[in-house]
PDB file of C-alpha atoms in Angstrom:
ATOM      1  CA  MET A 828     120.330 160.626 185.975  1.00 48.00           C
ATOM      2  CA  THR A 829     119.018 159.549 189.403  1.00 49.00           C
ATOM      3  CA  THR A 830     117.116 156.552 190.721  1.00 53.00           C
ATOM      4  CA  GLU A 831     113.710 156.657 192.472  1.00 55.00           C
ATOM      5  CA  ASN A 832     115.414 157.109 195.840  1.00 48.00           C
ATOM      6  CA  GLY A 833     117.392 160.128 194.604  1.00 52.00           C
ATOM      7  CA  LEU A 834     120.772 158.409 194.282  1.00 46.00           C
ATOM      8  CA  PRO A 835     122.852 158.739 191.132  1.00 46.00           C
ATOM      9  CA  ALA A 836     122.044 155.880 188.729  1.00 53.00           C
ATOM     10  CA  ASP A 837     125.692 154.753 188.748  1.00 52.00           C
ATOM     11  CA  ALA A 838     126.033 154.911 192.564  1.00 50.00           C
ATOM     12  CA  PRO A 839     127.020 151.621 194.180  1.00 59.00           C
ATOM     13  CA  GLN A 840     124.193 149.824 195.924  1.00 77.00           C
ATOM     14  CA  SER A 841     124.583 150.151 199.665  1.00 90.00           C
ATOM     15  CA  PRO A 842     122.961 148.228 202.503  1.00 94.00           C
ATOM     16  CA  VAL A 843     119.602 149.512 203.727  1.00 96.00           C
ATOM     17  CA  THR A 844     117.536 149.054 206.857  1.00 97.00           C
ATOM     18  CA  PHE A 845     113.837 148.327 206.510  1.00 97.00           C
ATOM     19  CA  ILE A 846     111.791 149.299 209.559  1.00 98.00           C
ATOM     20  CA  ASN A 847     108.094 148.620 209.982  1.00 96.00           C
ATOM     21  CA  VAL A 848     106.266 149.641 213.146  1.00 97.00           C
ATOM     22  CA  PHE A 849     102.838 148.138 213.747  1.00 95.00           C
ATOM     23  CA  GLU A 850      99.820 149.559 215.517  1.00 94.00           C
ATOM     24  CA  ILE A 851      97.963 146.421 216.574  1.00 92.00           C
ATOM     25  CA  ALA A 852      95.647 145.384 219.381  1.00 89.00           C
ATOM     26  CA  ALA A 853      97.445 143.571 222.192  1.00 86.00           C
ATOM     27  CA  ASP A 854      95.089 140.582 221.952  1.00 87.00           C
ATOM     28  CA  GLU A 855      96.050 140.072 218.283  1.00 88.00           C
ATOM     29  CA  LEU A 856      99.807 140.006 218.859  1.00 92.00           C
ATOM     30  CA  ASP A 857     100.521 136.301 219.234  1.00 92.00           C
ATOM     31  CA  ALA A 858      98.562 135.269 216.129  1.00 89.00           C
ATOM     32  CA  PHE A 859     100.090 138.106 214.101  1.00 90.00           C
ATOM     33  CA  ILE A 860     103.640 137.227 215.185  1.00 93.00           C
ATOM     34  CA  GLU A 861     103.135 133.594 214.183  1.00 91.00           C
ATOM     35  CA  LYS A 862     101.986 134.586 210.681  1.00 89.00           C
ATOM     36  CA  TRP A 863     104.696 137.264 210.445  1.00 91.00           C
ATOM     37  CA  GLU A 864     107.364 134.652 211.091  1.00 93.00           C
ATOM     38  CA  GLN A 865     106.026 132.563 208.210  1.00 89.00           C
ATOM     39  CA  ARG A 866     106.206 135.582 205.879  1.00 88.00           C
ATOM     40  CA  ALA A 867     109.675 136.480 207.168  1.00 91.00           C
ATOM     41  CA  ARG A 868     110.905 132.988 206.310  1.00 91.00           C
ATOM     42  CA  LEU A 869     109.949 133.708 202.690  1.00 89.00           C
ATOM     43  CA  MET A 870     112.157 136.801 202.783  1.00 92.00           C
ATOM     44  CA  ARG A 871     115.080 134.966 204.394  1.00 94.00           C
ATOM     45  CA  ASP A 872     115.690 133.007 201.193  1.00 93.00           C
ATOM     46  CA  LYS A 873     115.612 136.049 198.893  1.00 95.00           C
ATOM     47  CA  PRO A 874     118.822 137.398 197.350  1.00 97.00           C
ATOM     48  CA  GLY A 875     120.185 140.342 199.329  1.00 97.00           C
ATOM     49  CA  PHE A 876     118.538 139.445 202.647  1.00 97.00           C
ATOM     50  CA  ILE A 877     120.886 139.918 205.616  1.00 97.00           C
ATOM     51  CA  ASP A 878     118.768 139.602 208.773  1.00 97.00           C
ATOM     52  CA  SER A 879     115.468 140.481 210.402  1.00 97.00           C
ATOM     53  CA  ARG A 880     114.211 140.901 213.945  1.00 97.00           C
ATOM     54  CA  MET A 881     110.727 141.532 215.291  1.00 97.00           C
ATOM     55  CA  HIS A 882     110.620 143.501 218.544  1.00 98.00           C
ATOM     56  CA  ARG A 883     107.635 143.419 220.900  1.00 97.00           C
ATOM     57  CA  ALA A 884     106.779 146.278 223.257  1.00 95.00           C
ATOM     58  CA  ARG A 885     106.962 145.406 226.924  1.00 95.00           C
ATOM     59  CA  SER A 886     103.940 147.581 227.660  1.00 93.00           C
ATOM     60  CA  THR A 887     100.509 146.917 226.138  1.00 89.00           C
ATOM     61  CA  ASP A 888      99.984 150.697 226.354  1.00 91.00           C
ATOM     62  CA  SER A 889     102.659 151.357 223.742  1.00 93.00           C
ATOM     63  CA  ARG A 890     101.311 152.797 220.489  1.00 93.00           C
ATOM     64  CA  PHE A 891     103.561 150.550 218.412  1.00 95.00           C
ATOM     65  CA  GLN A 892     103.292 147.015 219.775  1.00 95.00           C
ATOM     66  CA  LEU A 893     105.662 145.512 217.206  1.00 96.00           C
ATOM     67  CA  VAL A 894     108.727 146.864 215.426  1.00 97.00           C
ATOM     68  CA  ASN A 895     110.367 144.921 212.615  1.00 97.00           C
ATOM     69  CA  VAL A 896     113.961 145.803 211.684  1.00 97.00           C
ATOM     70  CA  SER A 897     115.471 144.074 208.649  1.00 97.00           C
ATOM     71  CA  HIS A 898     118.729 144.604 206.804  1.00 96.00           C
ATOM     72  CA  TRP A 899     119.194 144.167 203.062  1.00 97.00           C
ATOM     73  CA  GLU A 900     122.258 144.374 200.846  1.00 97.00           C
ATOM     74  CA  SER A 901     120.535 147.077 198.753  1.00 96.00           C
ATOM     75  CA  GLN A 902     117.227 148.833 198.226  1.00 95.00           C
ATOM     76  CA  GLU A 903     116.939 147.029 194.883  1.00 96.00           C
ATOM     77  CA  ALA A 904     117.181 143.635 196.637  1.00 96.00           C
ATOM     78  CA  TRP A 905     114.511 144.688 199.145  1.00 95.00           C
ATOM     79  CA  GLU A 906     112.200 145.984 196.394  1.00 95.00           C
ATOM     80  CA  THR A 907     112.605 142.786 194.373  1.00 95.00           C
ATOM     81  CA  ALA A 908     111.918 140.596 197.403  1.00 94.00           C
ATOM     82  CA  THR A 909     108.819 142.500 198.513  1.00 91.00           C
ATOM     83  CA  ALA A 910     107.413 142.411 194.978  1.00 92.00           C
ATOM     84  CA  ASP A 911     107.076 138.616 195.290  1.00 89.00           C
ATOM     85  CA  PRO A 912     103.362 137.809 194.681  1.00 89.00           C
ATOM     86  CA  ASP A 913     103.258 135.109 197.389  1.00 86.00           C
ATOM     87  CA  PHE A 914     104.673 137.520 199.964  1.00 84.00           C
ATOM     88  CA  ALA A 915     102.251 140.272 198.915  1.00 84.00           C
ATOM     89  CA  SER A 916      99.197 137.990 199.133  1.00 86.00           C
ATOM     90  CA  ARG A 917     100.226 136.715 202.587  1.00 81.00           C
ATOM     91  CA  THR A 918     100.743 140.289 203.786  1.00 80.00           C
ATOM     92  CA  ARG A 919      97.282 141.316 202.559  1.00 80.00           C
ATOM     93  CA  ALA A 920      95.725 138.232 204.151  1.00 79.00           C
ATOM     94  CA  ALA A 921      97.337 139.031 207.511  1.00 75.00           C
ATOM     95  CA  ARG A 922      95.706 142.465 207.545  1.00 74.00           C
ATOM     96  CA  GLU A 923      92.332 141.074 206.454  1.00 77.00           C
ATOM     97  CA  GLU A 924      92.290 138.220 209.011  1.00 74.00           C
ATOM     98  CA  SER A 925      92.560 140.635 211.917  1.00 71.00           C
ATOM     99  CA  ARG A 926      89.435 141.424 213.972  1.00 77.00           C
ATOM    100  CA  GLN A 927      90.745 144.951 214.496  1.00 75.00           C
ATOM    101  CA  PRO A 928      92.759 147.090 212.078  1.00 80.00           C
ATOM    102  CA  ILE A 929      96.496 146.529 211.929  1.00 86.00           C
ATOM    103  CA  THR A 930      98.345 149.603 210.774  1.00 89.00           C
ATOM    104  CA  PRO A 931     101.819 148.975 209.360  1.00 90.00           C
ATOM    105  CA  ASN A 932     104.201 151.917 208.905  1.00 92.00           C
ATOM    106  CA  PRO A 933     106.956 150.632 206.591  1.00 93.00           C
ATOM    107  CA  ALA A 934     109.949 152.534 205.226  1.00 95.00           C
ATOM    108  CA  VAL A 935     113.554 151.989 204.128  1.00 95.00           C
ATOM    109  CA  TYR A 936     116.235 153.886 206.059  1.00 94.00           C
ATOM    110  CA  ASP A 937     119.936 154.669 205.791  1.00 90.00           C
ATOM    111  CA  VAL A 938     122.134 154.804 208.884  1.00 88.00           C
ATOM    112  CA  VAL A 939     123.163 158.403 209.612  1.00 91.00           C
ATOM    113  CA  VAL A 940     124.747 157.918 213.056  1.00 93.00           C
ATOM    114  CA  GLU A 941     126.197 154.750 214.519  1.00 91.00           C
ATOM    115  CA  LEU A 942     127.548 154.351 218.037  1.00 93.00           C
ATOM    116  CA  THR A 943     129.171 151.325 219.607  1.00 93.00           C
ATOM    117  CA  ALA A 944     130.298 150.609 223.136  1.00 93.00           C
ATOM    118  CA  PRO A 945     133.803 151.880 223.929  1.00 95.00           C
TER     119      PRO A 945
END
C-alpha cells in the first residue's frame, strides 16, 4: 500500500521542502509581502514547521518576483498545517485583494542533490 505521494504507507516521514514562486506585479510586492508575513506567522506555530524564507527578485523584470522556501518535518505536517481554515481564507483574500492577478506556483519537493562549501 502506498500514500498519495507514492511512498510506502509504512515509510518513515521525512522532511520536505515547500517552494512557492509567485508571479506578481512589482507595484504589489510590498503589500503582498506584509500580508504574507502575517500568514507565515500562522504556519510558524504549527506542528512540524521548521523554517520559512521569502526571497525577493533583485530585478523587477524577473518573471517570479517572490520565492518562498519552507521546510517541514513531513509532508503530513505540511498538509495538516495548510488545511487550517484561517490560513486558507487569508490566502484566498490575498489573491482577491490584488489589483492584478497573483499567480502562485506551489509544490512540495525532496532534496535530490545537496552541496556544501568545502
